[in-house]
Coordinates of C-alpha atoms and ligand atoms in Angstrom, one line a residue:
Chain C
M30 CA 0.0 0.0 -0.1
R31 CA 1.7 3.1 -1.2
S32 CA 1.3 6.3 1.2
F33 CA 2.0 9.7 0.4
A34 CA 2.3 13.0 2.1
V35 CA 0.8 16.1 0.2
I36 CA 1.3 19.4 2.0
G37 CA -1.0 22.4 1.0
L38 CA -4.4 21.6 -0.4
G39 CA -4.7 24.4 -3.0
E40 CA -5.8 23.2 -6.4
F41 CA -2.7 21.2 -7.2
G42 CA -2.3 19.4 -4.0
A43 CA -5.9 18.7 -3.6
S44 CA -5.9 17.2 -7.2
I45 CA -2.9 15.2 -6.6
A46 CA -4.3 13.9 -3.4
S47 CA -7.6 12.8 -4.9
Y48 CA -6.0 11.2 -8.0
I49 CA -3.6 9.1 -5.7
E50 CA -6.7 8.0 -3.6
E51 CA -8.5 7.2 -6.8
E52 CA -5.6 5.0 -7.8
G53 CA -5.7 3.1 -4.4
G54 CA -2.9 5.0 -2.8
E55 CA -3.3 6.5 1.1
V56 CA -2.7 10.3 1.4
I57 CA -2.0 12.2 4.7
A58 CA -2.7 15.9 3.7
I59 CA -1.0 18.6 6.0
E60 CA -2.8 22.1 5.6
I61 CA -2.4 24.9 7.9
D62 CA -5.8 26.5 7.0
P63 CA -8.8 25.0 9.1
E64 CA -11.3 26.0 6.6
K65 CA -9.6 23.9 3.9
V66 CA -9.0 21.1 6.6
R67 CA -12.7 20.9 7.2
N68 CA -13.6 21.1 3.4
Y69 CA -11.4 18.0 2.8
E70 CA -11.6 16.2 6.2
N71 CA -13.8 13.1 4.7
E72 CA -12.1 12.9 1.2
F73 CA -8.6 11.6 2.0
T74 CA -7.2 8.8 4.3
S75 CA -5.9 11.7 6.8
V76 CA -6.2 15.3 6.8
V77 CA -4.4 17.3 9.4
E78 CA -4.4 20.8 10.3
A79 CA -0.6 21.9 11.1
D80 CA 2.0 24.2 10.0
A81 CA 4.4 22.1 8.1
T82 CA 7.4 24.4 8.7
D83 CA 7.4 22.7 12.2
I84 CA 9.6 19.8 12.3
E85 CA 8.0 18.4 15.4
A86 CA 4.5 18.3 13.8
L87 CA 6.0 16.6 10.8
R88 CA 8.1 13.9 12.8
D89 CA 4.7 13.3 15.0
L90 CA 2.7 12.6 12.0
G91 CA 5.4 9.8 11.0
I92 CA 6.3 11.7 7.6
S93 CA 9.7 9.6 7.3
D94 CA 7.4 6.5 6.7
V95 CA 5.8 7.7 3.4
D96 CA 6.9 6.7 0.1
A97 CA 7.0 10.1 -1.3
A98 CA 5.9 13.9 -0.3
I99 CA 4.5 16.3 -2.5
V100 CA 4.9 20.0 -1.4
S101 CA 2.1 22.0 -3.2
I102 CA 2.5 25.6 -1.6
G103 CA 2.5 28.3 -4.2
T104 CA 2.6 31.9 -3.0
N105 CA 4.7 31.4 0.1
M106 CA 8.2 30.5 -1.4
G107 CA 9.8 30.7 1.8
A108 CA 7.7 28.1 3.3
S109 CA 7.9 25.6 0.4
I110 CA 11.7 25.9 0.7
L111 CA 12.0 25.3 4.4
I112 CA 9.5 22.4 4.3
T113 CA 11.5 20.8 1.4
L114 CA 14.5 21.1 3.6
L115 CA 13.0 19.6 6.6
L116 CA 11.5 16.6 4.5
K117 CA 15.0 15.9 3.4
E118 CA 16.4 15.9 6.8
L119 CA 13.7 13.5 7.8
K120 CA 14.9 11.3 5.0
V121 CA 11.5 11.0 3.0
P122 CA 12.8 9.1 0.1
L123 CA 11.1 11.3 -2.8
I124 CA 10.3 14.7 -2.6
I125 CA 8.4 16.6 -5.6
V126 CA 7.9 20.3 -5.2
K127 CA 5.8 22.7 -7.2
A128 CA 7.8 25.9 -8.1
M129 CA 6.6 29.2 -8.8
N130 CA 9.7 30.3 -11.1
Q131 CA 13.0 28.9 -12.3
L132 CA 15.0 30.4 -9.4
H133 CA 12.7 29.1 -7.0
G134 CA 13.1 25.9 -8.7
K135 CA 16.9 26.1 -8.4
V136 CA 16.7 26.8 -4.6
L137 CA 14.3 24.0 -4.2
K138 CA 16.7 21.5 -6.0
K139 CA 19.6 22.7 -3.6
V140 CA 17.7 21.9 -0.4
G141 CA 17.0 18.6 -1.6
A142 CA 13.8 18.4 -4.1
N143 CA 14.1 15.2 -6.3
S144 CA 11.7 16.7 -8.9
I145 CA 10.3 20.2 -9.6
V146 CA 7.0 20.7 -11.2
F147 CA 5.9 24.1 -13.1
P148 CA 2.2 22.9 -13.9
E149 CA 1.4 25.7 -16.2
K150 CA 4.8 25.8 -18.0
D151 CA 5.0 22.1 -18.3
M152 CA 1.3 22.0 -19.8
A153 CA 2.1 25.1 -22.1
K154 CA 5.2 23.3 -23.4
N155 CA 2.9 20.2 -24.2
I156 CA 0.5 22.2 -26.0
A157 CA 2.7 24.4 -28.0
W158 CA 4.4 21.3 -29.3
R159 CA 1.2 19.7 -30.4
L160 CA 0.2 22.8 -32.1
M161 CA 3.3 23.2 -34.0
W162 CA 3.6 19.6 -35.1
P163 CA 0.1 18.4 -35.4
D164 CA 1.0 15.5 -37.9
Y165 CA 4.0 14.4 -36.0
K166 CA 4.3 12.8 -32.4
E167 CA 7.5 11.7 -31.0
L168 CA 8.3 10.0 -27.7
E169 CA 11.8 8.8 -26.2
L170 CA 11.4 5.2 -25.1
A171 CA 15.1 4.7 -24.1
P172 CA 18.3 6.7 -24.7
G173 CA 18.7 6.8 -28.5
L174 CA 15.4 5.0 -29.2
C175 CA 12.2 6.9 -30.3
M176 CA 8.7 6.1 -31.1
I177 CA 7.2 8.4 -33.7
E178 CA 3.8 8.9 -35.1
I179 CA 3.6 10.3 -38.6
S180 CA 1.1 10.9 -41.6
A181 CA 2.1 8.6 -44.4
P182 CA 4.8 10.2 -46.5
K183 CA 4.0 10.8 -50.1
S184 CA 6.7 8.8 -51.3
F185 CA 5.3 5.7 -49.2
I186 CA 1.6 5.9 -50.6
N187 CA 0.5 2.9 -52.6
K188 CA 3.4 0.8 -51.6
N189 CA 3.4 -2.3 -49.5
L190 CA 5.5 -2.7 -46.4
G191 CA 7.7 -5.5 -47.9
L192 CA 8.6 -3.1 -50.7
L193 CA 9.4 -0.2 -48.6
E194 CA 11.7 -2.2 -46.3
L195 CA 11.7 0.0 -43.3
R196 CA 14.2 -2.0 -41.4
K197 CA 16.7 -2.0 -44.1
N198 CA 16.1 1.7 -45.2
Y199 CA 15.6 3.4 -42.0
D200 CA 16.3 1.0 -39.1
A201 CA 12.6 1.6 -38.3
N202 CA 10.3 -1.1 -36.8
I203 CA 6.6 -0.3 -37.9
I204 CA 4.2 -1.0 -34.8
A205 CA 0.9 -0.2 -36.4
I206 CA -1.0 1.6 -39.1
K207 CA -4.0 3.6 -38.6
K208 CA -6.3 3.7 -41.4
K209 CA -9.6 5.6 -42.1
V210 CA -12.0 3.5 -43.7
P211 CA -15.1 4.9 -45.6
Y212 CA -18.6 3.7 -45.1
I213 CA -22.1 4.9 -46.0
T214 CA -24.1 6.2 -43.1
E215 CA -28.0 5.8 -42.8
D216 CA -28.7 9.1 -44.3
Q217 CA -26.4 8.2 -47.5
Q218 CA -23.3 10.2 -46.4
T219 CA -19.8 9.1 -46.4
D220 CA -18.1 8.8 -43.0
Y221 CA -15.0 7.3 -41.9
K222 CA -14.2 4.9 -39.2
E223 CA -10.6 4.2 -37.7
K224 CA -9.2 1.0 -38.3
T225 CA -5.7 0.1 -36.7
I226 CA -3.6 -2.8 -38.1
A227 CA -1.2 -4.0 -35.4
P228 CA 1.0 -5.6 -36.2
P229 CA 1.1 -4.9 -40.0
N230 CA 2.7 -7.5 -42.5
A231 CA 4.8 -7.4 -45.6
D232 CA 1.5 -7.3 -47.8
T233 CA -0.1 -4.4 -45.9
S234 CA 0.1 -1.3 -48.3
I235 CA 0.1 2.2 -47.2
D236 CA -2.7 4.6 -48.3
E237 CA -3.1 8.3 -48.3
G238 CA -4.3 9.7 -45.0
D239 CA -2.8 6.7 -43.2
T240 CA -0.9 7.3 -39.9
L241 CA 2.2 5.2 -39.1
I242 CA 3.6 4.4 -35.8
L243 CA 7.2 3.5 -35.9
V244 CA 10.0 2.7 -33.6
C245 CA 13.5 3.9 -34.7
P246 CA 16.8 5.2 -33.6
Q247 CA 17.0 8.9 -32.3
D248 CA 19.3 9.7 -35.4
K249 CA 16.8 8.4 -38.1
V250 CA 13.8 10.8 -36.5
E251 CA 15.0 13.7 -38.6
K252 CA 14.6 12.1 -41.8
F253 CA 11.0 11.0 -41.0
K254 CA 10.1 14.5 -39.4
N255 CA 11.2 15.9 -42.9
M256 CA 9.0 13.8 -44.7
T257 CA 5.8 15.1 -43.1
Chain E
M28 CA 4.4 29.1 -41.4
R29 CA 2.0 28.3 -38.5
S30 CA 0.4 31.4 -36.7
F31 CA -1.5 31.5 -33.5
A32 CA -3.3 33.9 -31.3
V33 CA -2.6 34.0 -27.8
I34 CA -5.1 36.0 -25.6
G35 CA -3.9 36.9 -22.0
L36 CA -0.2 37.1 -21.1
G37 CA -0.5 35.4 -17.5
E38 CA 2.2 32.6 -17.0
F39 CA 0.3 30.2 -19.1
G40 CA -0.1 32.4 -22.2
A41 CA 3.4 33.7 -21.9
S42 CA 4.7 30.1 -21.6
I43 CA 2.6 28.9 -24.6
A44 CA 3.5 32.0 -26.7
S45 CA 7.3 31.5 -26.1
Y46 CA 7.4 27.7 -26.6
I47 CA 5.4 28.1 -29.9
E48 CA 7.9 30.9 -31.1
E49 CA 10.8 28.8 -30.0
E50 CA 9.3 25.9 -32.3
G51 CA 9.3 28.3 -35.1
G52 CA 5.6 29.5 -34.9
E53 CA 4.3 33.0 -35.0
V54 CA 2.2 34.6 -32.3
I55 CA 0.1 37.3 -32.2
A56 CA -0.6 38.2 -28.5
I57 CA -3.4 40.2 -27.3
E58 CA -3.3 41.7 -23.6
I59 CA -5.3 44.2 -22.0
D60 CA -2.8 45.3 -19.4
P61 CA -0.3 47.9 -20.9
E62 CA 2.4 46.8 -18.2
K63 CA 2.4 43.5 -19.5
V64 CA 2.3 44.4 -23.3
R65 CA 5.5 46.5 -22.6
N66 CA 7.1 43.6 -20.8
Y67 CA 6.6 41.1 -23.7
E68 CA 6.9 43.6 -26.6
N69 CA 9.9 42.4 -28.2
E70 CA 9.5 38.6 -27.2
F71 CA 6.8 37.6 -29.8
T72 CA 6.2 38.4 -33.4
S73 CA 3.2 40.7 -32.4
V74 CA 1.9 42.0 -29.1
V75 CA -1.3 44.0 -29.1
E76 CA -2.7 46.1 -26.4
A77 CA -6.5 45.2 -26.9
D78 CA -9.5 44.1 -24.9
A79 CA -10.4 40.7 -26.5
T80 CA -14.1 40.8 -25.6
D81 CA -14.2 43.5 -28.3
I82 CA -15.2 41.7 -31.6
E83 CA -14.1 44.8 -33.8
A84 CA -10.5 44.7 -32.2
L85 CA -10.5 40.9 -33.0
R86 CA -11.6 41.3 -36.7
D87 CA -9.1 44.3 -37.1
L88 CA -6.2 41.9 -35.9
G89 CA -7.2 39.4 -38.6
I90 CA -7.8 36.9 -36.0
S91 CA -9.7 34.5 -38.3
D92 CA -6.6 33.7 -40.3
V93 CA -4.7 32.1 -37.4
D94 CA -4.4 28.3 -37.3
A95 CA -5.4 28.2 -33.7
A96 CA -6.2 30.5 -30.7
I97 CA -5.4 29.9 -27.1
V98 CA -7.4 31.6 -24.4
S99 CA -5.4 32.0 -21.2
I100 CA -7.5 34.3 -19.2
G101 CA -7.9 32.7 -15.6
T102 CA -9.6 34.7 -13.1
N103 CA -12.1 36.5 -15.1
M104 CA -14.3 33.6 -16.2
G105 CA -16.9 35.7 -18.0
A106 CA -14.2 37.3 -20.2
S107 CA -12.8 34.0 -21.2
I108 CA -16.3 32.6 -22.0
L109 CA -17.3 35.8 -24.2
I110 CA -13.9 35.7 -26.0
T111 CA -14.5 31.9 -26.9
L112 CA -17.8 32.8 -28.1
L113 CA -16.4 35.6 -30.3
L114 CA -13.6 33.3 -31.5
K115 CA -16.2 30.8 -32.7
E116 CA -18.2 33.4 -34.6
L117 CA -15.1 34.7 -36.3
K118 CA -14.4 31.2 -37.3
V119 CA -11.1 30.6 -35.7
P120 CA -10.5 26.7 -36.8
L121 CA -9.2 25.5 -33.4
I122 CA -9.9 27.1 -30.1
I123 CA -7.9 25.9 -26.9
V124 CA -9.2 27.6 -23.5
K125 CA -7.8 27.3 -20.1
A126 CA -10.5 26.5 -17.6
M127 CA -10.7 27.2 -13.9
N128 CA -13.0 24.5 -12.9
Q129 CA -15.3 21.7 -14.3
L130 CA -18.2 23.9 -14.7
H131 CA -16.3 26.7 -16.4
G132 CA -14.9 23.9 -18.8
K133 CA -18.6 22.8 -19.4
V134 CA -19.7 26.5 -20.5
L135 CA -16.4 26.9 -22.6
K136 CA -17.4 23.6 -24.5
K137 CA -21.0 24.9 -25.2
V138 CA -19.8 28.3 -26.5
G139 CA -17.4 26.6 -28.8
A140 CA -14.1 25.7 -27.3
N141 CA -12.5 22.6 -29.0
S142 CA -10.2 21.8 -26.2
I143 CA -10.2 22.6 -22.4
V144 CA -7.0 22.8 -20.3
F145 CA -6.9 22.5 -16.6
P146 CA -3.0 22.9 -16.2
E147 CA -2.9 22.1 -12.4
K148 CA -5.3 19.2 -12.5
D149 CA -3.8 17.8 -15.8
M150 CA -0.4 17.9 -14.3
A151 CA -1.5 16.4 -10.9
K152 CA -2.9 13.5 -12.7
N153 CA 0.2 12.7 -14.4
I154 CA 2.1 12.7 -11.3
A155 CA -0.4 10.8 -9.2
W156 CA -0.3 8.1 -11.7
R157 CA 3.4 7.9 -11.8
L158 CA 3.8 7.7 -8.1
M159 CA 1.1 4.9 -7.7
W160 CA 2.5 2.9 -10.7
P161 CA 6.3 3.5 -10.8
D162 CA 7.0 0.1 -12.2
Y163 CA 4.5 0.5 -15.0
K164 CA 3.8 3.0 -17.7
E165 CA 1.0 2.7 -20.3
L166 CA 0.1 4.9 -23.3
E167 CA -2.7 4.5 -25.7
L168 CA -1.3 4.3 -29.3
A169 CA -4.8 3.8 -30.9
P170 CA -8.3 2.7 -29.9
G171 CA -7.8 -0.6 -28.3
L172 CA -4.1 -0.7 -28.7
C173 CA -1.6 0.1 -25.8
M174 CA 2.2 0.3 -25.3
I175 CA 3.2 -0.6 -21.9
E176 CA 6.6 -0.3 -20.1
I177 CA 7.0 -2.9 -17.1
S178 CA 9.6 -4.5 -14.9
A179 CA 10.2 -8.0 -16.1
P180 CA 7.8 -10.3 -14.3
K181 CA 9.2 -12.8 -12.1
S182 CA 7.7 -15.8 -14.4
F183 CA 9.8 -14.4 -17.4
I184 CA 13.2 -14.2 -15.8
N185 CA 15.9 -16.5 -17.2
K186 CA 13.7 -17.4 -20.1
N187 CA 14.2 -16.4 -23.7
L188 CA 11.6 -14.8 -25.9
G189 CA 11.4 -17.7 -28.2
L190 CA 10.3 -19.6 -25.3
L191 CA 8.0 -17.1 -23.8
E192 CA 6.0 -16.8 -27.2
L193 CA 4.7 -13.4 -26.1
R194 CA 2.7 -12.9 -29.4
K195 CA 1.0 -16.4 -29.0
N196 CA 0.3 -16.0 -25.2
Y197 CA -0.6 -12.4 -24.8
D198 CA -0.9 -10.9 -28.4
A199 CA 1.9 -8.8 -27.3
N200 CA 4.7 -7.4 -29.8
I201 CA 7.8 -6.8 -27.7
I202 CA 9.5 -3.5 -29.0
A203 CA 12.7 -3.3 -26.7
I204 CA 14.2 -4.6 -23.7
K205 CA 16.2 -2.2 -21.5
K206 CA 18.9 -4.0 -19.5
K207 CA 21.3 -2.9 -16.7
V208 CA 24.9 -3.9 -17.8
P209 CA 27.4 -4.1 -14.7
Y210 CA 30.8 -2.6 -14.9
I211 CA 33.9 -1.8 -12.7
T212 CA 34.5 1.9 -12.5
E213 CA 38.0 3.3 -12.1
D214 CA 38.0 3.2 -8.3
Q215 CA 37.0 -0.5 -8.3
Q216 CA 33.3 0.2 -7.6
T217 CA 30.3 -1.9 -9.5
D218 CA 28.1 0.4 -11.5
Y219 CA 25.4 0.0 -14.1
K220 CA 25.0 1.5 -17.4
E221 CA 21.6 1.2 -19.3
K222 CA 21.7 -1.0 -22.5
T223 CA 18.7 -1.2 -25.0
I224 CA 18.0 -4.0 -27.3
A225 CA 15.5 -2.9 -30.0
P226 CA 14.4 -5.2 -31.6
P227 CA 15.1 -8.1 -29.4
N228 CA 15.2 -11.7 -31.1
A229 CA 14.0 -15.0 -30.2
D230 CA 17.4 -15.9 -28.5
T231 CA 17.4 -12.7 -26.4
S232 CA 16.8 -13.7 -22.6
I233 CA 15.2 -11.8 -19.8
D234 CA 17.1 -11.0 -16.8
E235 CA 16.0 -9.8 -13.3
G236 CA 15.9 -6.1 -13.3
D237 CA 15.3 -5.8 -17.1
T238 CA 12.4 -3.3 -18.2
L239 CA 10.2 -4.6 -21.2
I240 CA 8.5 -2.2 -23.7
L241 CA 5.6 -4.0 -25.5
V242 CA 2.6 -3.3 -27.7
C243 CA -0.7 -5.3 -27.0
P244 CA -4.3 -4.9 -27.1
Q245 CA -6.2 -2.9 -24.5
D246 CA -7.7 -6.0 -22.9
K247 CA -4.5 -7.6 -22.4
V248 CA -3.0 -4.8 -20.4
E249 CA -4.4 -5.8 -17.1
K250 CA -2.8 -9.4 -17.2
F251 CA 0.7 -7.4 -17.6
K252 CA -0.2 -4.9 -14.9
N253 CA -1.2 -7.6 -12.4
M254 CA 2.4 -9.3 -13.0
T255 CA 4.2 -6.2 -11.6
Ligands
LIG19 N1 3.2 26.3 6.2 C1 2.1 25.6 5.7 N2 1.8 24.5 6.2 C2 0.7 23.8 5.7 N3 0.0 24.2 4.6 C3 0.2 25.5 4.1 C4 1.3 26.2 4.7 N4 1.6 27.4 4.0 C5 0.6 27.3 3.1 N5 -0.3 26.2 3.1 C6 -1.4 25.9 2.3 O1 -0.8 25.5 1.1 C7 -2.1 25.6 0.1 C8 -1.6 26.1 -1.2 O2 -1.0 27.3 -1.1 P1 -1.3 28.6 -2.1 O3 -2.5 28.7 -2.4 O4 -0.3 29.7 -1.8 O5 -0.6 27.9 -3.5 P2 -1.0 28.1 -4.8 O6 0.1 27.7 -5.7 O7 -1.8 29.4 -5.0 O8 -2.2 26.9 -4.9 P3 -2.7 26.3 -6.1 O9 -2.4 24.8 -6.1 O10 -4.1 26.4 -5.9 O11 -2.2 26.9 -7.3 C9 -3.0 26.7 0.8 O12 -4.3 25.9 1.0 C10 -2.4 27.0 2.1 O13 -3.2 27.2 3.2
LIG20 N1 -10.5 41.0 -22.0 C1 -9.4 40.7 -21.8 N2 -8.4 40.9 -23.0 C2 -7.2 40.5 -23.0 N3 -6.4 40.3 -22.0 C3 -7.0 40.0 -21.0 C4 -8.4 40.2 -20.9 N4 -8.7 39.9 -19.5 C5 -7.7 39.7 -18.8 N5 -6.6 39.6 -19.5 C6 -5.2 39.3 -19.3 O1 -5.1 37.9 -19.2 C7 -4.1 37.6 -18.5 C8 -4.1 36.3 -17.5 O2 -5.2 36.6 -16.7 P1 -5.3 36.2 -15.1 O3 -3.9 36.5 -14.5 O4 -6.4 36.6 -14.6 O5 -5.1 34.7 -15.5 P2 -4.3 33.5 -14.6 O6 -5.1 32.4 -14.7 O7 -4.2 33.9 -13.1 O8 -3.0 33.6 -15.3 P3 -1.8 32.6 -15.1 O9 -1.7 32.2 -16.5 O10 -0.8 33.2 -14.8 O11 -2.2 31.6 -14.1 C9 -3.7 38.9 -17.7 O12 -2.4 39.2 -18.1 C10 -4.8 39.8 -18.0 O13 -4.3 41.2 -18.1

């Protein structure tokens, strides 16, 4: 049974606490504001009204026994820094801290945070990327190994996989092809439903509008990206 | 050249704008506060001081020509709702809006938002999941098709892939195996470096501590999850 401490029940802290409980974990939430404590009292395994900058309070709560602690205090940067230091001293094995800006993040790392989160910035990066590269997705599976999702390049259309020899020419392993299959609806319209072929074989041919999911080395990715 | 409108230069808006420009996109940023306009004047392709609830202002800025608009106004829910409606009327093809809570999100969808973002909640979900399932990762590649990353189950250890017959027994296609290879450092310590085998073949055997990356149908995922 994995147990976690969440310090600060603002929007970020309360969301983390409830997703963890939803997944079957146990949360001990530490919150200084009595009104918020009352608000969340019955929602998590344990909700405690305390000032997390007080090392005795943390010790009494048995914080050293949790699998990880999440510090989700935004506006009071000093408090989040002090609390991070205390958690490090109390040997909490994994400390995740929400940071307000890069400098705050740097200080948090120095006092022992294992992982810094900038929810707005991180989400913004994600969205910006998908907006700029809507026909292309990339995910690093391992050092030097990527999975990519691309619209079928023009040069691949109407050829079958046996002919394309993706492994030989691009070191690529094709995992799946997503196709759009046209059909006639009840009111005589043409509509498309998605059909996924996984794994495809040498006879599978590539049509215009197909999406290919491939695994290939990092250094072959640029080649595919330039085809989209 | 992809062009975007970002409305509201709070932390979320300013981050999206700068990531888009970093990736080579053009941003026209619309911000009502003159101090913020001055602050960001030289950072984006175009920064305009205007009230985005004014349809004439939006029309004059040629907002109908952008590929997508991102509405990143938090505290004034009414404004973000009105602006979303106007963008829909001006036929902006893709409208992404930051929402303050579920109800706000519902209203935004009704007035034409294509996609709603809750940066803090979405990030929290991500983190909670990784905390609860540190030895297991799952990604949906297509409807009914998942990629998963798992620690080698006990029952697989010291067996080679030919013996395990993953395709036959689990409908699974193994993409890669991440191994830890021990070596002796300069000061006579044992350390590990990561080695990825992709794709592995029938003779590759699985060792304790290996991580397996597999593609399998959605309904086989539970089987693997319960082995970790
Ligand atoms: N020393 C402390 N000990 C425990 N809880 C604290 C302490 N200081 C602040 N908090 C609580 O942390 C919570 C989050 O803090 P705050 O609202 O400043 O951050 P935020 O970043 O604005 O939150 P949100 O996650 O909503 O964006 C608040 O509920 C606050 O009462
Ligand atoms: N009608 C409007 N037209 C253009 N910009 C606006 C309008 N109303 C608010 N803004 C701007 O939107 C920006 C973000 O708004 P606000 O600070 O309320 O949201 P927030 O969610 O707190 O932002 P953050 O992204 O920092 O969390 C502010 O800079 C504000 O001046």
